[in-house]
Coordinates of C-alpha atoms in Angstrom, one line a residue:
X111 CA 54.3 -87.5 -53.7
X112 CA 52.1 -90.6 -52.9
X113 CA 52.3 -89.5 -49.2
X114 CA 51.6 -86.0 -49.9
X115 CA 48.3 -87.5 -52.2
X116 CA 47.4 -89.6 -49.5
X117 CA 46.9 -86.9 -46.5
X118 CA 45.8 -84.3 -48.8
X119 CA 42.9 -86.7 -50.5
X120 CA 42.2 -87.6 -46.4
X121 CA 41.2 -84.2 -45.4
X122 CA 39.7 -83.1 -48.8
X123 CA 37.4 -86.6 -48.3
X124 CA 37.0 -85.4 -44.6
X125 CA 35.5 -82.5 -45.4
X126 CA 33.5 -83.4 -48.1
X127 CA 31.8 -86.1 -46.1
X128 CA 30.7 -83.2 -43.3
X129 CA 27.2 -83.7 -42.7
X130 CA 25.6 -80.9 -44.1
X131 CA 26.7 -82.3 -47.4
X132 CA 25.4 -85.6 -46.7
X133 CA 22.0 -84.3 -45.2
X134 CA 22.0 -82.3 -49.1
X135 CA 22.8 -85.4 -51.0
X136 CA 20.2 -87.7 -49.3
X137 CA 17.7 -84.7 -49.6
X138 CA 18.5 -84.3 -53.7
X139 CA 18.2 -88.2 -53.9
X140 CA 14.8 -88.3 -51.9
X141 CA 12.4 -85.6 -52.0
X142 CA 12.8 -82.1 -50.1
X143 CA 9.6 -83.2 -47.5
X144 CA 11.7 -85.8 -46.4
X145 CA 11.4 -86.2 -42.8
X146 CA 14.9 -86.9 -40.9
X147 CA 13.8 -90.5 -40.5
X148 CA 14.0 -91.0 -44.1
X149 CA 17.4 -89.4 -44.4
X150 CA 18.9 -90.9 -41.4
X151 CA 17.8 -94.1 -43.1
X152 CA 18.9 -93.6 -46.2
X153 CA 22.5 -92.4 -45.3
X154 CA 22.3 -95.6 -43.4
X155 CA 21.4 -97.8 -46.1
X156 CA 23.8 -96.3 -48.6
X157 CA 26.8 -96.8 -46.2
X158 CA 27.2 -92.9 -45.6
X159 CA 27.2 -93.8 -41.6
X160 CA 29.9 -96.1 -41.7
X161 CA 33.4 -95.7 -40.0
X162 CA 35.3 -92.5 -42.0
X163 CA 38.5 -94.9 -42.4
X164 CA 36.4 -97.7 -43.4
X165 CA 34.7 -95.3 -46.1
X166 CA 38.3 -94.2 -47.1
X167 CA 39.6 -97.3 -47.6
X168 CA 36.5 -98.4 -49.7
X169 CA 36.9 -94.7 -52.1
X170 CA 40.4 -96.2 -52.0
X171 CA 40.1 -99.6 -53.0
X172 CA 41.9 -101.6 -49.9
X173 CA 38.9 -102.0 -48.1
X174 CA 36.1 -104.2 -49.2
X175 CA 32.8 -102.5 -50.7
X176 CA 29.8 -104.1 -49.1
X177 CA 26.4 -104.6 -50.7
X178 CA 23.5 -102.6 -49.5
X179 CA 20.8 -105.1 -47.6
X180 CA 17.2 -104.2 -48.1
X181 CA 15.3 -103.7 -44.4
X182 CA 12.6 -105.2 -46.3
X183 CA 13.6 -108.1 -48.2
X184 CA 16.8 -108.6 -46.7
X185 CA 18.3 -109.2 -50.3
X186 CA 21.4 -107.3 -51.6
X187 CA 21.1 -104.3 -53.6
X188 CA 23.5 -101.7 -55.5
X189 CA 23.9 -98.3 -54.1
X190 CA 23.3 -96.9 -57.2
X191 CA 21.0 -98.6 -60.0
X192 CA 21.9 -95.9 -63.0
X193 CA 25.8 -96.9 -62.0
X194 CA 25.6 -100.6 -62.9
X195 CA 27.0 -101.6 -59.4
X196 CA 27.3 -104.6 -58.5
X197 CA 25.6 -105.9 -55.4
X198 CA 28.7 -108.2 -54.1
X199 CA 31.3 -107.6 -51.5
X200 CA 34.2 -106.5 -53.5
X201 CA 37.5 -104.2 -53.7
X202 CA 36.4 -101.6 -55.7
X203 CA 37.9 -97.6 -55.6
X204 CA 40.8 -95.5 -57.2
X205 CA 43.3 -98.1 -57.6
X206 CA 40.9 -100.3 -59.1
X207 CA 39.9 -97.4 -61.4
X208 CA 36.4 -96.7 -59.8
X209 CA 36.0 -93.7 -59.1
X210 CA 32.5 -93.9 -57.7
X211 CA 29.2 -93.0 -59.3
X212 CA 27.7 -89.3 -59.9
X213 CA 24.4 -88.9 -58.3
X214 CA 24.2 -85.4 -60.9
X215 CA 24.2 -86.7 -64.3
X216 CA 23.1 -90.4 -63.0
X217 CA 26.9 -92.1 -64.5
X218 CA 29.9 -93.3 -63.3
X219 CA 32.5 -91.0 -62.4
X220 CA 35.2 -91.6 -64.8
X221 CA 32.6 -91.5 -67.5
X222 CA 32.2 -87.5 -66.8
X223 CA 35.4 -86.9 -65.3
X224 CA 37.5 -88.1 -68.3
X225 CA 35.7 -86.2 -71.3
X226 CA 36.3 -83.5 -69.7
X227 CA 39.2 -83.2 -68.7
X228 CA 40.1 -84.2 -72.5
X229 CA 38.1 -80.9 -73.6
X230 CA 39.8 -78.7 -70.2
X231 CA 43.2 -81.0 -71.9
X232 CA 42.7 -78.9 -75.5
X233 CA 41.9 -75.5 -74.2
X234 CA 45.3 -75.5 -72.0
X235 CA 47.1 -76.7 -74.7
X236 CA 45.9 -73.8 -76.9
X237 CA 46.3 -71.4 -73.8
X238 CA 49.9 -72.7 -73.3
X239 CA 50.7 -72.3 -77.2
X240 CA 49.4 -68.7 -77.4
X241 CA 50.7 -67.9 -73.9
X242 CA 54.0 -68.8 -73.3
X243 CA 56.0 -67.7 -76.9
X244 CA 54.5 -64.5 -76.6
X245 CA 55.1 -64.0 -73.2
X246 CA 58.8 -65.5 -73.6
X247 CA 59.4 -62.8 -76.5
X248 CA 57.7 -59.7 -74.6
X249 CA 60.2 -60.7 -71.5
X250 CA 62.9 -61.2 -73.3
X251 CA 62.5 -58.2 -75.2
X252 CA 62.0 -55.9 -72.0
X253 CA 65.0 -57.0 -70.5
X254 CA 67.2 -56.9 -73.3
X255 CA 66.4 -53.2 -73.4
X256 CA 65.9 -52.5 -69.9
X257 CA 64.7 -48.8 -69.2
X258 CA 64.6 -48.1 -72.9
X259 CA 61.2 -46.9 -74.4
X260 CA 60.7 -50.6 -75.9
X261 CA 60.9 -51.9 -72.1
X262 CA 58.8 -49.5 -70.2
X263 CA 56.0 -50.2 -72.7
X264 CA 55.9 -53.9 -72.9
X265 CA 56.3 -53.6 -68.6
X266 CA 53.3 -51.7 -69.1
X267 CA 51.6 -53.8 -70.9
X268 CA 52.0 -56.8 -69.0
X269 CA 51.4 -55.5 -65.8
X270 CA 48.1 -54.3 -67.3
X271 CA 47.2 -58.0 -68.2
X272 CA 48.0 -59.4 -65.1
X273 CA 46.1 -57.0 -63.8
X274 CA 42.7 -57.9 -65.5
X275 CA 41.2 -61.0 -63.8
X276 CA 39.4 -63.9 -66.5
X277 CA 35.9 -62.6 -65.6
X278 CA 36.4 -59.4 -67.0
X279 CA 38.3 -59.4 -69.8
X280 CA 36.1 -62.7 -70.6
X281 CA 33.3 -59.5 -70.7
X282 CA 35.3 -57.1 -72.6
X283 CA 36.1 -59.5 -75.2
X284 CA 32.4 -60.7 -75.6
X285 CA 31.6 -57.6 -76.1
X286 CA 34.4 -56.5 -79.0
X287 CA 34.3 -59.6 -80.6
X288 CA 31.3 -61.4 -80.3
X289 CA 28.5 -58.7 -79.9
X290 CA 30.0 -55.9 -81.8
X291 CA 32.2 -57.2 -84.1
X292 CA 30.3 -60.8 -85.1
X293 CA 33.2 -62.0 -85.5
X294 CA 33.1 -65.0 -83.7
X295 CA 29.5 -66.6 -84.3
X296 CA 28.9 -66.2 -80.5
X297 CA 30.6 -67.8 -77.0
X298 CA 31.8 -70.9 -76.8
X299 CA 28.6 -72.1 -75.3
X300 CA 28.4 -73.8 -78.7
X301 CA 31.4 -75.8 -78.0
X302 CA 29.0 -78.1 -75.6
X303 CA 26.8 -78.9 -78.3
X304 CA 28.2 -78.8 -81.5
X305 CA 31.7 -79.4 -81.3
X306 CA 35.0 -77.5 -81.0
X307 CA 35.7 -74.8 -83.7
X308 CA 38.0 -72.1 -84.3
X309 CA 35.4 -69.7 -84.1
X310 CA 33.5 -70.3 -80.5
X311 CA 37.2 -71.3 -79.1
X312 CA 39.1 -68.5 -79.9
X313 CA 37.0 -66.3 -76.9
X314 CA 38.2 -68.6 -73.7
X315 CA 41.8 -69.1 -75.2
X316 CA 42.0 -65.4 -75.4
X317 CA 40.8 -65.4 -72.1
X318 CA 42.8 -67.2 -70.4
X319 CA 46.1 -66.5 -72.2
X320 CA 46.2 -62.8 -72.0
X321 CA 46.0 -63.2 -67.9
X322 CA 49.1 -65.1 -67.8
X323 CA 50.9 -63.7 -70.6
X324 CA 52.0 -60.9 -68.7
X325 CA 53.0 -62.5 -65.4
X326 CA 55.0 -64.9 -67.6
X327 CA 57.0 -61.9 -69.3
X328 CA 57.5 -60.0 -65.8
X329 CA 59.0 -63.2 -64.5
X330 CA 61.6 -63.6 -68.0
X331 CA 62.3 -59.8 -67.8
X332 CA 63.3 -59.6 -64.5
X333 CA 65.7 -62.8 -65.0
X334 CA 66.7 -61.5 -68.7
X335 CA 67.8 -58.5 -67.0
X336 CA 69.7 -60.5 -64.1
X337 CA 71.2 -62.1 -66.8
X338 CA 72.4 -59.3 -68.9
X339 CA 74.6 -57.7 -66.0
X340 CA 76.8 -61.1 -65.2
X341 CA 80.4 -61.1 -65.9
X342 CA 80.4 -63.8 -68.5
X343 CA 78.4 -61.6 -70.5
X344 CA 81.1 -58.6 -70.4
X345 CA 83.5 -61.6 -71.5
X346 CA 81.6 -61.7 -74.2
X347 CA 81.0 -59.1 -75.7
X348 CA 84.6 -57.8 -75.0
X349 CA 85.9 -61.2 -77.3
X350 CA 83.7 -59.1 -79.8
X351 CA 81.3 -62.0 -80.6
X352 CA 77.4 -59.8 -81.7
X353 CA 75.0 -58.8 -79.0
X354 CA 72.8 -61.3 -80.9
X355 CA 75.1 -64.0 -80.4
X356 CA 75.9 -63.4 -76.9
X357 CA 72.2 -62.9 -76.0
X358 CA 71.1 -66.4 -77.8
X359 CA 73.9 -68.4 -77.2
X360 CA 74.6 -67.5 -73.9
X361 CA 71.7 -65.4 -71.8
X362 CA 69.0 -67.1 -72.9
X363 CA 69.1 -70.1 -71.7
X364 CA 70.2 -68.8 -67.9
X365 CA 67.5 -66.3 -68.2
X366 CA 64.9 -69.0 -69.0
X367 CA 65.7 -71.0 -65.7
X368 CA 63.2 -68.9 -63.7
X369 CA 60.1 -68.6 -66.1
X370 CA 60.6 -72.2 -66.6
X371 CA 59.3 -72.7 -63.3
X372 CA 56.5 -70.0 -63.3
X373 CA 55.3 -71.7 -67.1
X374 CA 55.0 -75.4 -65.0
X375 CA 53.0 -73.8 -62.5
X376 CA 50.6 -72.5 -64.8
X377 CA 49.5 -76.1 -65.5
X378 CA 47.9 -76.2 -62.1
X379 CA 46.4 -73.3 -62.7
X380 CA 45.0 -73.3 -65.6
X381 CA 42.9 -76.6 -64.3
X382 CA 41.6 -75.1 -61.5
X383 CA 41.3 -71.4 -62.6
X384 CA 39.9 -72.6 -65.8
X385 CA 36.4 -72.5 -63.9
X386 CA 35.3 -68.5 -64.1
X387 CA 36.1 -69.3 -67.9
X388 CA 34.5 -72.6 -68.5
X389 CA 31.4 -71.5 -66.5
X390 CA 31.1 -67.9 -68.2
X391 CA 31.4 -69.4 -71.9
X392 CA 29.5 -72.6 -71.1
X393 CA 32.8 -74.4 -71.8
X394 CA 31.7 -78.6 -70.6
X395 CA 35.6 -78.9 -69.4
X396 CA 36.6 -79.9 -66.0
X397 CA 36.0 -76.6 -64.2
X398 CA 32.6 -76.4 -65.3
X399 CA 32.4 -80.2 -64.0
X400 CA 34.1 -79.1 -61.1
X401 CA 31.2 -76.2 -60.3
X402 CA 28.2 -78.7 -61.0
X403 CA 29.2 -81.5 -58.8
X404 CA 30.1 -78.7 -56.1
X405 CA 26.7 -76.9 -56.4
X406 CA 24.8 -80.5 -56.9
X407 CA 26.4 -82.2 -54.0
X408 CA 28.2 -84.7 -56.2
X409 CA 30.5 -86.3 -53.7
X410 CA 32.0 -89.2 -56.0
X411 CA 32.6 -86.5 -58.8
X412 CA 34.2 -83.9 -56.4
X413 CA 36.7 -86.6 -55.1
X414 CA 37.4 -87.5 -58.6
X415 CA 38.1 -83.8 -59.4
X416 CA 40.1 -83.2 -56.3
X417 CA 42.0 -86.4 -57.0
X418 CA 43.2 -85.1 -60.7
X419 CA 44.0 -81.6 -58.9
X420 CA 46.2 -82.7 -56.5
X421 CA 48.0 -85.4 -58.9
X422 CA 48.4 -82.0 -61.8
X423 CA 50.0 -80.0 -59.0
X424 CA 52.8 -82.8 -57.7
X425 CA 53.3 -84.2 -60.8
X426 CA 53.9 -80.6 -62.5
X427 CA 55.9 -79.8 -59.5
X428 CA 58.0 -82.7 -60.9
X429 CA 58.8 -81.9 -64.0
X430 CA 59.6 -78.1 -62.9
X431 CA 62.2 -79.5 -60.2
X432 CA 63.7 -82.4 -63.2
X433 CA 63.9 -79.4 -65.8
X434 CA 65.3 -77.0 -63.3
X435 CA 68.1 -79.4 -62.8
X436 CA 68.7 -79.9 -66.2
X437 CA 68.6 -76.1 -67.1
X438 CA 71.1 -75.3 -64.3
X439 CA 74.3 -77.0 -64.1
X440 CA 75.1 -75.7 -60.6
X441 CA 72.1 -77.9 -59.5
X442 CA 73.4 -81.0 -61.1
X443 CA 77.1 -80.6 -59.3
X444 CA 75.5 -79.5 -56.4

């Protein structure tokens, strides 16, 4: 996993730092009339010419930060006054938890990055509670009464809402709920301001939940339905134990092995394709983060946010393989 961080953070810090980005980021820090002399000078002042390994191993923190030396004065200065840095040589990057400073909304990193991925941190939790019990019980449903009535339906139905990217059923529910009904006092654009209710919440959890919902029950239908046709289910039912019985106290918990999985992937997911959500409700999570430091040039902040991607998607990989073993035995003898 740390190796895996390591090259992965290298090339996403690669390209970051191509120079396009840089020419933008000197250019939104001076004036658009800047002539190149003044951006060649500042990227040279602000370390953004040194060696990429060198710059890697200061975002890091195992190579030494230097200050920035005035042409004029020849005194040391900060890189970035509205960041409080120091103007010392020092170690100072992620595993001295500095994350670097925002040159969008003129803080450090960790200040922006952290709140929200507290408020992204409640809306998945919400998402996963709505999401995965219903999910679970349409699937498990389905494949307990596979080609009935009952399971054609519920197919239906979640194919339909896997069907349905965020960005429009985002629209369709605005429109039911918030524009015709009134229900819901507006989007959750209020959320940024003042505070998280049930009312301007309930739009991006419905969002995002009824998108996933159905992929979820697919996956537990399919393995319900695996499941159902094994021999030690015959067994059984032939000892005359209750299809109830047999279906709770033996099936589910082999059926569940599969969605188990597809649920810990989700987590991933749901960070990064929280963004079309956050962004359409005006949601200040860590997608819509993600889309301001990305359309501002933010490098600091977009190596912050890569950095929490990449550590959600190994460390949810994880927890999937762990509870994988320990919902299969075969795994464990293996």
């Amino acid at each position: 996993m740390a190796l895996t961080m390591l090259c992965l953070t290298m090339v996403v810090f690669f390209m970051i730092n191509l120079e396009p980005n840089l020419r933008k980021l000197s250019i939104s820090q001076l004036d658009m009339r800047s002539s190149d002399e003044h951006i060649e000078s500042w990227l040279v002042k602000n370390g953004y010419r040194q060696n990429f390994f060198v710059r890697y191993g200061q975002w890091l923190g195992v190579w030494p930060k230097y200050p920035n030396i005035d042409p004029a004065t020849g005194a040391a200065t900060s890189r970035f006054t509205y960041c409080n840095e120091p103007a010392e040589t020092r170690f100072s990057g992620v595993l001295q938890g500095d994350f670097g400073c925002s040159t969008k909304f003129k803080t450090t990193v960790a200040a922006k990055l952290f709140p929200a991925l507290g408020a992204t941190g409640i809306l998945m939790f919400w998402v996963m509670v709505t999401m995965v019990p219903i999910s679970l019980l349409i699937g498990i449903l389905a494949g307990m009464r596979e080609g009935t009535r009952t399971d054609r339906s519920l197919s239906v139905a979640a194919i339909a809402t896997t069907a349905t990217p965020e960005y429009v059923s985002g629209v369709i529910f605005t429109v039911i709920f918030a524009s015709w009904l009134g229900w819901l006092n507006g989007s959750a654009a209020s959320a940024t301001g003042q505070g998280i209710t049930f009312y301007n919440f309930t739009l991006p959890v419905m969002t995002m939940a009824i998108y996933g919902t159905g992929y979820i029950a697919r996956m537990t239908r399919a393995s319900m339905v695996e499941v159902m046709t094994q021999q030690y289910i015959r067994t059984a039912r032939l000892k005359g134990l209750s299809f109830g019985s047999v279906v709770i106290k033996h099936a589910l918990r082999n059926a569940l092995i599969a969605p188990f999985t597809v649920i810990m992937l989700q987590f991933p997911w749901l960070l990064t394709g929280v963004v079309i959500v956050e962004v359409m409700f005006r949601y200040q999570g860590f997608g819509f983060t993600l889309v301001e430091a990305a359309g501002n040039n933010d490098i600091d902040l977009l190596l912050g946010c890569s950095l929490v991607s990449v550590f959600v998607v190994l460390f949810t990989q994880l927890i999937s393989d762990v509870g994988y073993a320990y919902l299969n035995p075969r795994i464990r003898v293996q």
